[in-house]
Amino acid sequence: MTNQALVATAQALVADDKGILAMDESNPTCNKRFARLGIPQTSEAHRAYREMIVTTPSLGACISGAILYDETIRQTTSEGIPFVQAVIAAGIIPGVKVDAGAKDMAGHPGEKITEGLDGLRDRLKDYARLGLRFAKWRAVIVIGDGLPSRACIEANAQALARYAALCQEAGLLPIVEPEVLMDGEHSLAQCFAVTEQVLHTVFKQLYTQGVLPEAMLLKPNMVLPGLSCSRQDAAEAVAQATVRCFLRVVPAAVPGVMFLSGGQSAELASSRLNAMNVGFKSRVPWALSFSYGRALQQPAMETWAGQGTNVKVAQQALLQRARCNLAARRGEYRAAMEVTGS
Ligand code: 5MM
């Protein structure tokens, strides 16, 4: 695939006010979420759940891309259709999580380094052959007492950049996901400072590794106060801090900023994205969009609860969240949509 084709994929993923659905939970994460709801933690339950998602009628009207997990790519729907084909048939571009997870970082207690670079070139070739068009790699940064360390930021940024360079070489659009976690008592200002430092380092490494900014998407955290911070700022303050931070460090050539939800409630994730688009859509160089996992899926997962009889109503819950986030991209999301669904 040429650079032009990668740029076209990036443009397609941000087009028409749509966003990305992250359905790439690894088996341990998926099992943890299923266990809380009393759903069996089996490969067949993962398959059935993800079939419910990708067969949701009209999902492609709001969702441009879906990030899949390796297990899903090798499974089929109950009609025997490989998931990658089912996603394409829904009018959605298929992508895949390619990192091997965030592991404890040697010499740095409390910090993580994402693994998965060994053998990645061959795995990417395989994914391209299977019809995947983009990839995703997540790095995790913790805010805490004396954290994050420079070592953790640098090592994760370099891994993200090496991954992105390999993706572009293989003809897969890289989604670069440096996530500053929400856990902690830190303030909005502290999250701002750490996010700025992380993104600055990531884009320096991307430049060093020769990654083309037009042919990638960024999947960052919003600038938020920690979950245990006594002051929880309004959506407008979050929007202002996030955009101000990103204007300092994200190149204008990057087509889209696809926020992760990171454990925010579905409603907060929509209202904060909406506030960004209301206040800044016409003043920023990139699309302000979403690549949510939990904030799109959680209500649908709870409704489905592992029961085939709940599929239709669970699909309505998923579509409802997708529509709210499409509206948020337009700056047209209203709290009333949560009641009427209109
Ligand atoms: C941060 O997690 C990503 C976005 O999901 P949320 O919107 O729920 O925060 C998500 O794509 C994540 O990278 C995948 O679920 C894979 O995570 P694990 O922990 O299973 O590797």
mmCIF file of C-alpha atoms and ligand atoms in Angstrom:
data_model
loop_
_atom_site.group_PDB
_atom_site.id
_atom_site.type_symbol
_atom_site.label_atom_id
_atom_site.label_comp_id
_atom_site.label_asym_id
_atom_site.label_seq_id
_atom_site.Cartn_x
_atom_site.Cartn_y
_atom_site.Cartn_z
ATOM 1 C CA MET A 1 0.000 0.000 0.000
ATOM 2 C CA THR A 2 1.271 3.489 -0.820
ATOM 3 C CA ASN A 3 1.463 6.403 1.566
ATOM 4 C CA GLN A 4 -1.425 7.883 -0.399
ATOM 5 C CA ALA A 5 -3.569 4.843 0.420
ATOM 6 C CA LEU A 6 -2.681 5.166 4.124
ATOM 7 C CA VAL A 7 -3.640 8.838 4.088
ATOM 8 C CA ALA A 8 -6.931 7.876 2.411
ATOM 9 C CA THR A 9 -7.614 5.309 5.170
ATOM 10 C CA ALA A 10 -6.945 7.958 7.838
ATOM 11 C CA GLN A 11 -9.281 10.381 6.055
ATOM 12 C CA ALA A 12 -11.988 7.704 5.757
ATOM 13 C CA LEU A 13 -11.771 6.960 9.484
ATOM 14 C CA VAL A 14 -12.466 10.595 10.398
ATOM 15 C CA ALA A 15 -15.015 11.296 7.627
ATOM 16 C CA ASP A 16 -18.722 12.106 8.049
ATOM 17 C CA ASP A 17 -18.443 12.805 11.788
ATOM 18 C CA LYS A 18 -18.073 9.080 12.507
ATOM 19 C CA GLY A 19 -15.649 7.532 14.981
ATOM 20 C CA ILE A 20 -13.966 4.257 15.874
ATOM 21 C CA LEU A 21 -15.338 1.442 18.024
ATOM 22 C CA ALA A 22 -12.616 -0.185 20.140
ATOM 23 C CA MET A 23 -13.687 -3.815 20.594
ATOM 24 C CA ASP A 24 -10.148 -5.118 21.036
ATOM 25 C CA GLU A 25 -10.162 -6.074 24.698
ATOM 26 C CA SER A 26 -7.588 -8.781 25.310
ATOM 27 C CA ASN A 27 -8.948 -12.035 26.789
ATOM 28 C CA PRO A 28 -7.988 -11.114 30.390
ATOM 29 C CA THR A 29 -9.717 -7.703 30.105
ATOM 30 C CA CYS A 30 -12.794 -9.123 28.375
ATOM 31 C CA ASN A 31 -13.040 -11.924 30.945
ATOM 32 C CA LYS A 32 -12.800 -9.454 33.823
ATOM 33 C CA ARG A 33 -15.704 -7.443 32.371
ATOM 34 C CA PHE A 34 -17.745 -10.591 31.666
ATOM 35 C CA ALA A 35 -17.100 -11.945 35.189
ATOM 36 C CA ARG A 36 -18.597 -8.803 36.758
ATOM 37 C CA LEU A 37 -21.816 -9.485 34.813
ATOM 38 C CA GLY A 38 -21.905 -13.236 35.387
ATOM 39 C CA ILE A 39 -21.183 -13.988 31.709
ATOM 40 C CA PRO A 40 -19.136 -17.155 31.021
ATOM 41 C CA GLN A 41 -15.492 -16.340 30.277
ATOM 42 C CA THR A 42 -15.094 -18.508 27.197
ATOM 43 C CA SER A 43 -13.918 -18.027 23.654
ATOM 44 C CA GLU A 44 -17.482 -18.802 22.470
ATOM 45 C CA ALA A 45 -18.922 -16.074 24.730
ATOM 46 C CA HIS A 46 -16.383 -13.560 23.314
ATOM 47 C CA ARG A 47 -17.480 -14.622 19.820
ATOM 48 C CA ALA A 48 -21.198 -14.353 20.522
ATOM 49 C CA TYR A 49 -20.768 -10.944 22.174
ATOM 50 C CA ARG A 50 -18.757 -9.586 19.273
ATOM 51 C CA GLU A 51 -21.245 -10.994 16.775
ATOM 52 C CA MET A 52 -23.945 -9.008 18.599
ATOM 53 C CA ILE A 53 -21.784 -5.880 18.087
ATOM 54 C CA VAL A 54 -20.857 -6.246 14.420
ATOM 55 C CA THR A 55 -24.361 -7.265 13.319
ATOM 56 C CA THR A 56 -25.967 -4.194 14.902
ATOM 57 C CA PRO A 57 -28.177 -2.705 12.162
ATOM 58 C CA SER A 58 -27.047 0.753 10.952
ATOM 59 C CA LEU A 59 -23.874 0.738 13.077
ATOM 60 C CA GLY A 60 -21.883 1.799 9.996
ATOM 61 C CA ALA A 61 -23.859 5.057 9.879
ATOM 62 C CA CYS A 62 -21.996 6.236 13.009
ATOM 63 C CA ILE A 63 -18.894 4.032 13.192
ATOM 64 C CA SER A 64 -16.115 4.296 10.593
ATOM 65 C CA GLY A 65 -13.703 1.705 11.972
ATOM 66 C CA ALA A 66 -13.599 -1.168 14.459
ATOM 67 C CA ILE A 67 -10.489 -2.312 16.312
ATOM 68 C CA LEU A 68 -10.567 -6.094 16.672
ATOM 69 C CA TYR A 69 -8.621 -8.486 18.886
ATOM 70 C CA ASP A 70 -6.564 -11.271 17.301
ATOM 71 C CA GLU A 71 -8.933 -13.958 18.636
ATOM 72 C CA THR A 72 -11.910 -12.310 16.870
ATOM 73 C CA ILE A 73 -10.100 -12.121 13.535
ATOM 74 C CA ARG A 74 -9.785 -15.902 13.566
ATOM 75 C CA GLN A 75 -13.448 -16.476 14.459
ATOM 76 C CA THR A 76 -16.616 -16.467 12.337
ATOM 77 C CA THR A 77 -20.192 -15.304 12.936
ATOM 78 C CA SER A 78 -22.852 -17.976 13.512
ATOM 79 C CA GLU A 79 -23.460 -17.820 9.748
ATOM 80 C CA GLY A 80 -19.849 -18.796 9.121
ATOM 81 C CA ILE A 81 -18.706 -15.347 7.959
ATOM 82 C CA PRO A 82 -15.189 -14.396 9.113
ATOM 83 C CA PHE A 83 -15.411 -11.376 11.411
ATOM 84 C CA VAL A 84 -13.190 -9.222 9.176
ATOM 85 C CA GLN A 85 -15.653 -9.780 6.301
ATOM 86 C CA ALA A 86 -18.657 -9.156 8.576
ATOM 87 C CA VAL A 87 -17.157 -5.816 9.643
ATOM 88 C CA ILE A 88 -16.489 -4.819 6.023
ATOM 89 C CA ALA A 89 -20.048 -5.867 5.082
ATOM 90 C CA ALA A 90 -21.324 -3.491 7.790
ATOM 91 C CA GLY A 91 -19.552 -0.615 6.007
ATOM 92 C CA ILE A 92 -16.876 -0.407 8.717
ATOM 93 C CA ILE A 93 -13.082 -0.454 8.209
ATOM 94 C CA PRO A 94 -11.459 -3.321 10.151
ATOM 95 C CA GLY A 95 -8.368 -2.759 12.291
ATOM 96 C CA VAL A 96 -6.472 -4.771 14.893
ATOM 97 C CA LYS A 97 -4.733 -4.336 18.239
ATOM 98 C CA VAL A 98 -1.140 -5.502 17.728
ATOM 99 C CA ASP A 99 0.581 -4.774 21.042
ATOM 100 C CA ALA A 100 1.162 -7.635 23.448
ATOM 101 C CA GLY A 101 0.048 -5.659 26.493
ATOM 102 C CA ALA A 102 1.530 -3.331 29.101
ATOM 103 C CA LYS A 103 3.948 -5.209 31.399
ATOM 104 C CA ASP A 104 5.751 -4.179 34.602
ATOM 105 C CA MET A 105 8.767 -2.051 33.687
ATOM 106 C CA ALA A 106 12.087 -3.308 35.054
ATOM 107 C CA GLY A 107 13.583 -0.964 37.647
ATOM 108 C CA HIS A 108 10.506 1.250 37.701
ATOM 109 C CA PRO A 109 7.988 0.077 40.283
ATOM 110 C CA GLY A 110 4.407 1.070 39.477
ATOM 111 C CA GLU A 111 5.148 1.746 35.802
ATOM 112 C CA LYS A 112 4.434 -0.214 32.600
ATOM 113 C CA ILE A 113 6.145 -0.763 29.287
ATOM 114 C CA THR A 114 4.169 -2.089 26.342
ATOM 115 C CA GLU A 115 5.632 -5.185 24.679
ATOM 116 C CA GLY A 116 5.094 -6.723 21.229
ATOM 117 C CA LEU A 117 7.795 -5.437 18.856
ATOM 118 C CA ASP A 118 9.486 -8.842 18.401
ATOM 119 C CA GLY A 119 8.142 -10.481 15.253
ATOM 120 C CA LEU A 120 5.802 -7.549 14.612
ATOM 121 C CA ARG A 121 6.901 -7.088 10.976
ATOM 122 C CA ASP A 122 5.718 -10.629 10.106
ATOM 123 C CA ARG A 123 2.500 -10.325 12.110
ATOM 124 C CA LEU A 124 1.649 -7.073 10.310
ATOM 125 C CA LYS A 125 2.184 -8.743 6.926
ATOM 126 C CA ASP A 126 -0.238 -11.451 8.002
ATOM 127 C CA TYR A 127 -2.833 -8.914 9.194
ATOM 128 C CA ALA A 128 -2.603 -6.978 5.906
ATOM 129 C CA ARG A 129 -3.164 -10.244 4.026
ATOM 130 C CA LEU A 130 -6.258 -10.942 6.159
ATOM 131 C CA GLY A 131 -7.788 -7.595 5.085
ATOM 132 C CA LEU A 132 -7.043 -5.438 8.129
ATOM 133 C CA ARG A 133 -6.443 -1.789 7.184
ATOM 134 C CA PHE A 134 -5.166 -0.255 10.404
ATOM 135 C CA ALA A 135 -3.494 -1.231 13.664
ATOM 136 C CA LYS A 136 -3.393 -0.006 17.251
ATOM 137 C CA TRP A 137 -0.741 -0.010 20.009
ATOM 138 C CA ARG A 138 -1.434 1.285 23.513
ATOM 139 C CA ALA A 139 1.109 2.636 25.987
ATOM 140 C CA VAL A 140 0.107 3.273 29.604
ATOM 141 C CA ILE A 141 1.399 6.164 31.709
ATOM 142 C CA VAL A 142 0.583 6.461 35.414
ATOM 143 C CA ILE A 143 0.455 9.744 37.346
ATOM 144 C CA GLY A 144 1.553 9.252 40.964
ATOM 145 C CA ASP A 145 4.116 10.164 43.573
ATOM 146 C CA GLY A 146 7.154 11.028 41.418
ATOM 147 C CA LEU A 147 5.535 9.332 38.398
ATOM 148 C CA PRO A 148 5.727 9.152 35.491
ATOM 149 C CA SER A 149 9.488 8.734 35.188
ATOM 150 C CA ARG A 150 11.354 10.074 32.184
ATOM 151 C CA ALA A 151 12.500 6.488 31.530
ATOM 152 C CA CYS A 152 8.918 5.229 31.243
ATOM 153 C CA ILE A 153 7.827 8.041 28.929
ATOM 154 C CA GLU A 154 10.896 7.684 26.662
ATOM 155 C CA ALA A 155 10.743 3.879 26.432
ATOM 156 C CA ASN A 156 7.018 3.832 25.623
ATOM 157 C CA ALA A 157 7.337 6.668 23.112
ATOM 158 C CA GLN A 158 10.142 4.870 21.316
ATOM 159 C CA ALA A 159 8.137 1.631 21.169
ATOM 160 C CA LEU A 160 5.101 3.509 19.806
ATOM 161 C CA ALA A 161 7.258 5.111 17.113
ATOM 162 C CA ARG A 162 8.935 1.827 16.119
ATOM 163 C CA TYR A 163 5.499 0.174 15.913
ATOM 164 C CA ALA A 164 4.127 3.040 13.788
ATOM 165 C CA ALA A 165 7.077 2.891 11.379
ATOM 166 C CA LEU A 166 6.591 -0.880 10.945
ATOM 167 C CA CYS A 167 2.858 -0.354 10.305
ATOM 168 C CA GLN A 168 3.455 2.231 7.590
ATOM 169 C CA GLU A 169 6.025 -0.077 5.984
ATOM 170 C CA ALA A 170 3.447 -2.917 5.986
ATOM 171 C CA GLY A 171 0.654 -0.750 4.553
ATOM 172 C CA LEU A 172 -1.382 -0.569 7.766
ATOM 173 C CA LEU A 173 -2.393 2.805 9.172
ATOM 174 C CA PRO A 174 -0.988 3.102 12.726
ATOM 175 C CA ILE A 175 -3.152 4.360 15.550
ATOM 176 C CA VAL A 176 -0.809 5.656 18.233
ATOM 177 C CA GLU A 177 -2.329 5.377 21.713
ATOM 178 C CA PRO A 178 -0.404 6.913 24.615
ATOM 179 C CA GLU A 179 -2.846 6.758 27.535
ATOM 180 C CA VAL A 180 -2.267 8.814 30.660
ATOM 181 C CA LEU A 181 -4.487 6.963 33.136
ATOM 182 C CA MET A 182 -7.310 8.673 35.020
ATOM 183 C CA ASP A 183 -6.615 6.789 38.266
ATOM 184 C CA GLY A 184 -5.380 9.014 41.095
ATOM 185 C CA GLU A 185 -5.940 12.237 42.967
ATOM 186 C CA HIS A 186 -4.117 14.467 40.465
ATOM 187 C CA SER A 187 -5.623 17.725 39.258
ATOM 188 C CA LEU A 188 -6.565 18.806 35.738
ATOM 189 C CA ALA A 189 -3.369 20.925 35.702
ATOM 190 C CA GLN A 190 -1.203 17.900 36.590
ATOM 191 C CA CYS A 191 -2.837 15.815 33.860
ATOM 192 C CA PHE A 192 -2.211 18.701 31.447
ATOM 193 C CA ALA A 193 1.510 18.812 32.303
ATOM 194 C CA VAL A 194 1.999 15.038 32.006
ATOM 195 C CA THR A 195 -0.060 14.727 28.801
ATOM 196 C CA GLU A 196 1.909 17.574 27.221
ATOM 197 C CA GLN A 197 5.215 15.934 28.167
ATOM 198 C CA VAL A 198 4.093 12.515 26.901
ATOM 199 C CA LEU A 199 2.741 13.781 23.570
ATOM 200 C CA HIS A 200 5.784 15.984 23.019
ATOM 201 C CA THR A 201 8.054 12.944 23.531
ATOM 202 C CA VAL A 202 5.883 10.671 21.374
ATOM 203 C CA PHE A 203 5.877 13.082 18.417
ATOM 204 C CA LYS A 204 9.636 13.636 18.762
ATOM 205 C CA GLN A 205 10.136 9.857 18.519
ATOM 206 C CA LEU A 206 7.668 9.539 15.638
ATOM 207 C CA TYR A 207 9.665 12.191 13.795
ATOM 208 C CA THR A 208 12.977 10.477 14.611
ATOM 209 C CA GLN A 209 11.652 7.144 13.289
ATOM 210 C CA GLY A 210 10.410 8.782 10.063
ATOM 211 C CA VAL A 211 6.693 8.220 10.671
ATOM 212 C CA LEU A 212 4.513 10.196 8.266
ATOM 213 C CA PRO A 213 2.084 12.262 10.397
ATOM 214 C CA GLU A 214 -0.529 12.422 7.607
ATOM 215 C CA ALA A 215 -0.677 8.625 7.641
ATOM 216 C CA MET A 216 -1.430 8.006 11.321
ATOM 217 C CA LEU A 217 -4.111 8.769 13.882
ATOM 218 C CA LEU A 218 -3.604 9.703 17.532
ATOM 219 C CA LYS A 219 -5.665 7.979 20.230
ATOM 220 C CA PRO A 220 -4.994 9.927 23.436
ATOM 221 C CA ASN A 221 -6.619 10.514 26.795
ATOM 222 C CA MET A 222 -8.537 13.723 27.337
ATOM 223 C CA VAL A 223 -6.948 16.122 29.841
ATOM 224 C CA LEU A 224 -8.967 15.264 32.955
ATOM 225 C CA PRO A 225 -8.688 15.503 36.731
ATOM 226 C CA GLY A 226 -7.932 12.147 38.399
ATOM 227 C CA LEU A 227 -10.902 9.989 39.351
ATOM 228 C CA SER A 228 -10.186 10.606 43.060
ATOM 229 C CA CYS A 229 -9.508 14.330 42.711
ATOM 230 C CA SER A 230 -11.884 16.361 44.902
ATOM 231 C CA ARG A 231 -12.385 18.914 42.107
ATOM 232 C CA GLN A 232 -14.113 17.530 39.014
ATOM 233 C CA ASP A 233 -14.002 20.217 36.336
ATOM 234 C CA ALA A 234 -16.910 20.988 34.002
ATOM 235 C CA ALA A 235 -16.942 19.663 30.436
ATOM 236 C CA GLU A 236 -16.050 23.126 29.069
ATOM 237 C CA ALA A 237 -12.917 23.333 31.266
ATOM 238 C CA VAL A 238 -11.881 19.832 30.196
ATOM 239 C CA ALA A 239 -12.412 20.759 26.559
ATOM 240 C CA GLN A 240 -10.401 23.958 26.882
ATOM 241 C CA ALA A 241 -7.493 22.272 28.691
ATOM 242 C CA THR A 242 -7.395 19.364 26.248
ATOM 243 C CA VAL A 243 -7.395 21.524 23.130
ATOM 244 C CA ARG A 244 -4.853 23.981 24.588
ATOM 245 C CA CYS A 245 -2.522 21.101 25.440
ATOM 246 C CA PHE A 246 -2.877 19.432 22.037
ATOM 247 C CA LEU A 247 -2.370 22.658 20.080
ATOM 248 C CA ARG A 248 1.088 22.847 21.689
ATOM 249 C CA VAL A 249 2.272 19.383 20.705
ATOM 250 C CA VAL A 250 0.171 17.604 18.047
ATOM 251 C CA PRO A 251 1.275 18.404 14.466
ATOM 252 C CA ALA A 252 -1.398 19.945 12.249
ATOM 253 C CA ALA A 253 -0.686 17.241 9.648
ATOM 254 C CA VAL A 254 -2.233 14.504 11.848
ATOM 255 C CA PRO A 255 -5.767 13.961 10.444
ATOM 256 C CA GLY A 256 -7.529 13.012 13.643
ATOM 257 C CA VAL A 257 -7.440 12.965 17.420
ATOM 258 C CA MET A 258 -9.533 9.906 18.351
ATOM 259 C CA PHE A 259 -10.041 10.062 22.107
ATOM 260 C CA LEU A 260 -10.184 6.951 24.291
ATOM 261 C CA SER A 261 -12.785 7.001 27.068
ATOM 262 C CA GLY A 262 -10.473 5.574 29.732
ATOM 263 C CA GLY A 263 -13.178 4.672 32.274
ATOM 264 C CA GLN A 264 -15.323 7.818 32.005
ATOM 265 C CA SER A 265 -19.052 7.171 32.029
ATOM 266 C CA ALA A 266 -20.646 6.918 28.599
ATOM 267 C CA GLU A 267 -22.488 10.218 29.143
ATOM 268 C CA LEU A 268 -19.399 12.149 30.297
ATOM 269 C CA ALA A 269 -17.369 10.862 27.341
ATOM 270 C CA SER A 270 -20.065 12.178 24.977
ATOM 271 C CA SER A 271 -20.554 15.525 26.732
ATOM 272 C CA ARG A 272 -16.819 16.285 26.951
ATOM 273 C CA LEU A 273 -16.267 15.429 23.273
ATOM 274 C CA ASN A 274 -19.271 17.579 22.454
ATOM 275 C CA ALA A 275 -17.830 20.521 24.438
ATOM 276 C CA MET A 276 -14.586 20.256 22.452
ATOM 277 C CA ASN A 277 -16.426 20.372 19.143
ATOM 278 C CA VAL A 278 -18.764 23.179 20.236
ATOM 279 C CA GLY A 279 -15.845 25.314 21.377
ATOM 280 C CA PHE A 280 -13.044 24.458 18.986
ATOM 281 C CA LYS A 281 -14.086 22.404 15.938
ATOM 282 C CA SER A 282 -13.567 25.271 13.505
ATOM 283 C CA ARG A 283 -10.320 26.378 15.161
ATOM 284 C CA VAL A 284 -8.255 23.157 15.279
ATOM 285 C CA PRO A 285 -6.434 21.454 12.384
ATOM 286 C CA TRP A 286 -7.470 17.880 13.252
ATOM 287 C CA ALA A 287 -10.825 16.103 13.610
ATOM 288 C CA LEU A 288 -11.833 15.777 17.281
ATOM 289 C CA SER A 289 -13.330 12.304 17.324
ATOM 290 C CA PHE A 290 -13.665 9.126 19.385
ATOM 291 C CA SER A 291 -12.223 5.645 19.578
ATOM 292 C CA TYR A 292 -14.150 4.519 22.622
ATOM 293 C CA GLY A 293 -14.290 1.038 24.085
ATOM 294 C CA ARG A 294 -16.197 1.079 27.354
ATOM 295 C CA ALA A 295 -18.058 4.341 26.639
ATOM 296 C CA LEU A 296 -19.600 2.730 23.538
ATOM 297 C CA GLN A 297 -19.936 -0.851 24.715
ATOM 298 C CA GLN A 298 -20.679 -0.858 28.437
ATOM 299 C CA PRO A 299 -24.479 -0.300 28.310
ATOM 300 C CA ALA A 300 -24.778 -2.885 25.515
ATOM 301 C CA MET A 301 -22.653 -5.434 27.375
ATOM 302 C CA GLU A 302 -24.762 -5.014 30.522
ATOM 303 C CA THR A 303 -27.973 -5.380 28.514
ATOM 304 C CA TRP A 304 -26.735 -8.422 26.589
ATOM 305 C CA ALA A 305 -25.537 -10.201 29.764
ATOM 306 C CA GLY A 306 -24.689 -13.321 27.776
ATOM 307 C CA GLN A 307 -28.294 -14.031 26.717
ATOM 308 C CA GLY A 308 -29.215 -14.549 23.067
ATOM 309 C CA THR A 309 -32.702 -13.232 23.828
ATOM 310 C CA ASN A 310 -31.185 -9.819 24.719
ATOM 311 C CA VAL A 311 -29.329 -9.300 21.429
ATOM 312 C CA LYS A 312 -31.777 -6.858 19.832
ATOM 313 C CA VAL A 313 -32.141 -4.604 22.860
ATOM 314 C CA ALA A 314 -28.353 -4.693 23.448
ATOM 315 C CA GLN A 315 -27.836 -3.614 19.822
ATOM 316 C CA GLN A 316 -30.189 -0.681 20.409
ATOM 317 C CA ALA A 317 -28.091 0.335 23.437
ATOM 318 C CA LEU A 318 -24.913 0.206 21.330
ATOM 319 C CA LEU A 319 -26.474 2.187 18.488
ATOM 320 C CA GLN A 320 -27.731 4.765 20.969
ATOM 321 C CA ARG A 321 -24.155 5.399 22.207
ATOM 322 C CA ALA A 322 -22.807 5.503 18.658
ATOM 323 C CA ARG A 323 -25.446 8.103 17.724
ATOM 324 C CA CYS A 324 -24.686 10.214 20.812
ATOM 325 C CA ASN A 325 -20.997 10.301 19.877
ATOM 326 C CA LEU A 326 -21.728 11.108 16.224
ATOM 327 C CA ALA A 327 -23.789 14.036 17.567
ATOM 328 C CA ALA A 328 -20.894 15.002 19.885
ATOM 329 C CA ARG A 329 -18.576 15.216 16.892
ATOM 330 C CA ARG A 330 -21.031 17.691 15.389
ATOM 331 C CA GLY A 331 -21.367 19.624 18.646
ATOM 332 C CA GLU A 332 -25.040 18.640 18.670
ATOM 333 C CA TYR A 333 -25.126 16.225 21.622
ATOM 334 C CA ARG A 334 -27.772 17.076 24.245
ATOM 335 C CA ALA A 335 -28.403 15.390 27.604
ATOM 336 C CA ALA A 336 -32.003 14.907 26.431
ATOM 337 C CA MET A 337 -30.723 12.423 23.831
ATOM 338 C CA GLU A 338 -30.046 10.032 26.705
ATOM 339 C CA VAL A 339 -33.783 9.867 27.378
ATOM 340 C CA THR A 340 -35.316 10.067 23.921
ATOM 341 C CA GLY A 341 -32.504 8.557 21.859
ATOM 342 C CA SER A 342 -33.364 11.089 19.159
HETATM 343 C C1 5MM B 1 -7.763 2.437 26.934
HETATM 344 O O1 5MM B 1 -8.351 1.340 26.331
HETATM 345 C C2 5MM B 1 -8.661 1.478 24.943
HETATM 346 C C3 5MM B 1 -9.872 2.333 24.735
HETATM 347 O O2 5MM B 1 -10.937 1.808 25.491
HETATM 348 P P1 5MM B 1 -11.714 2.755 26.531
HETATM 349 O O3 5MM B 1 -12.432 3.772 25.672
HETATM 350 O O4 5MM B 1 -12.625 1.801 27.222
HETATM 351 O O5 5MM B 1 -10.713 3.381 27.452
HETATM 352 C C4 5MM B 1 -8.876 0.095 24.375
HETATM 353 O O6 5MM B 1 -8.826 0.118 22.962
HETATM 354 C C5 5MM B 1 -7.839 -0.862 24.899
HETATM 355 O O7 5MM B 1 -6.589 -0.526 24.374
HETATM 356 C C6 5MM B 1 -8.269 -2.268 24.502
HETATM 357 O O8 5MM B 1 -9.488 -2.546 25.120
HETATM 358 C C7 5MM B 1 -7.238 -3.326 24.874
HETATM 359 O O9 5MM B 1 -6.981 -3.231 26.244
HETATM 360 P P2 5MM B 1 -6.285 -4.455 27.011
HETATM 361 O O10 5MM B 1 -6.092 -3.892 28.410
HETATM 362 O O11 5MM B 1 -7.257 -5.569 27.012
HETATM 363 O O12 5MM B 1 -5.020 -4.754 26.317
#
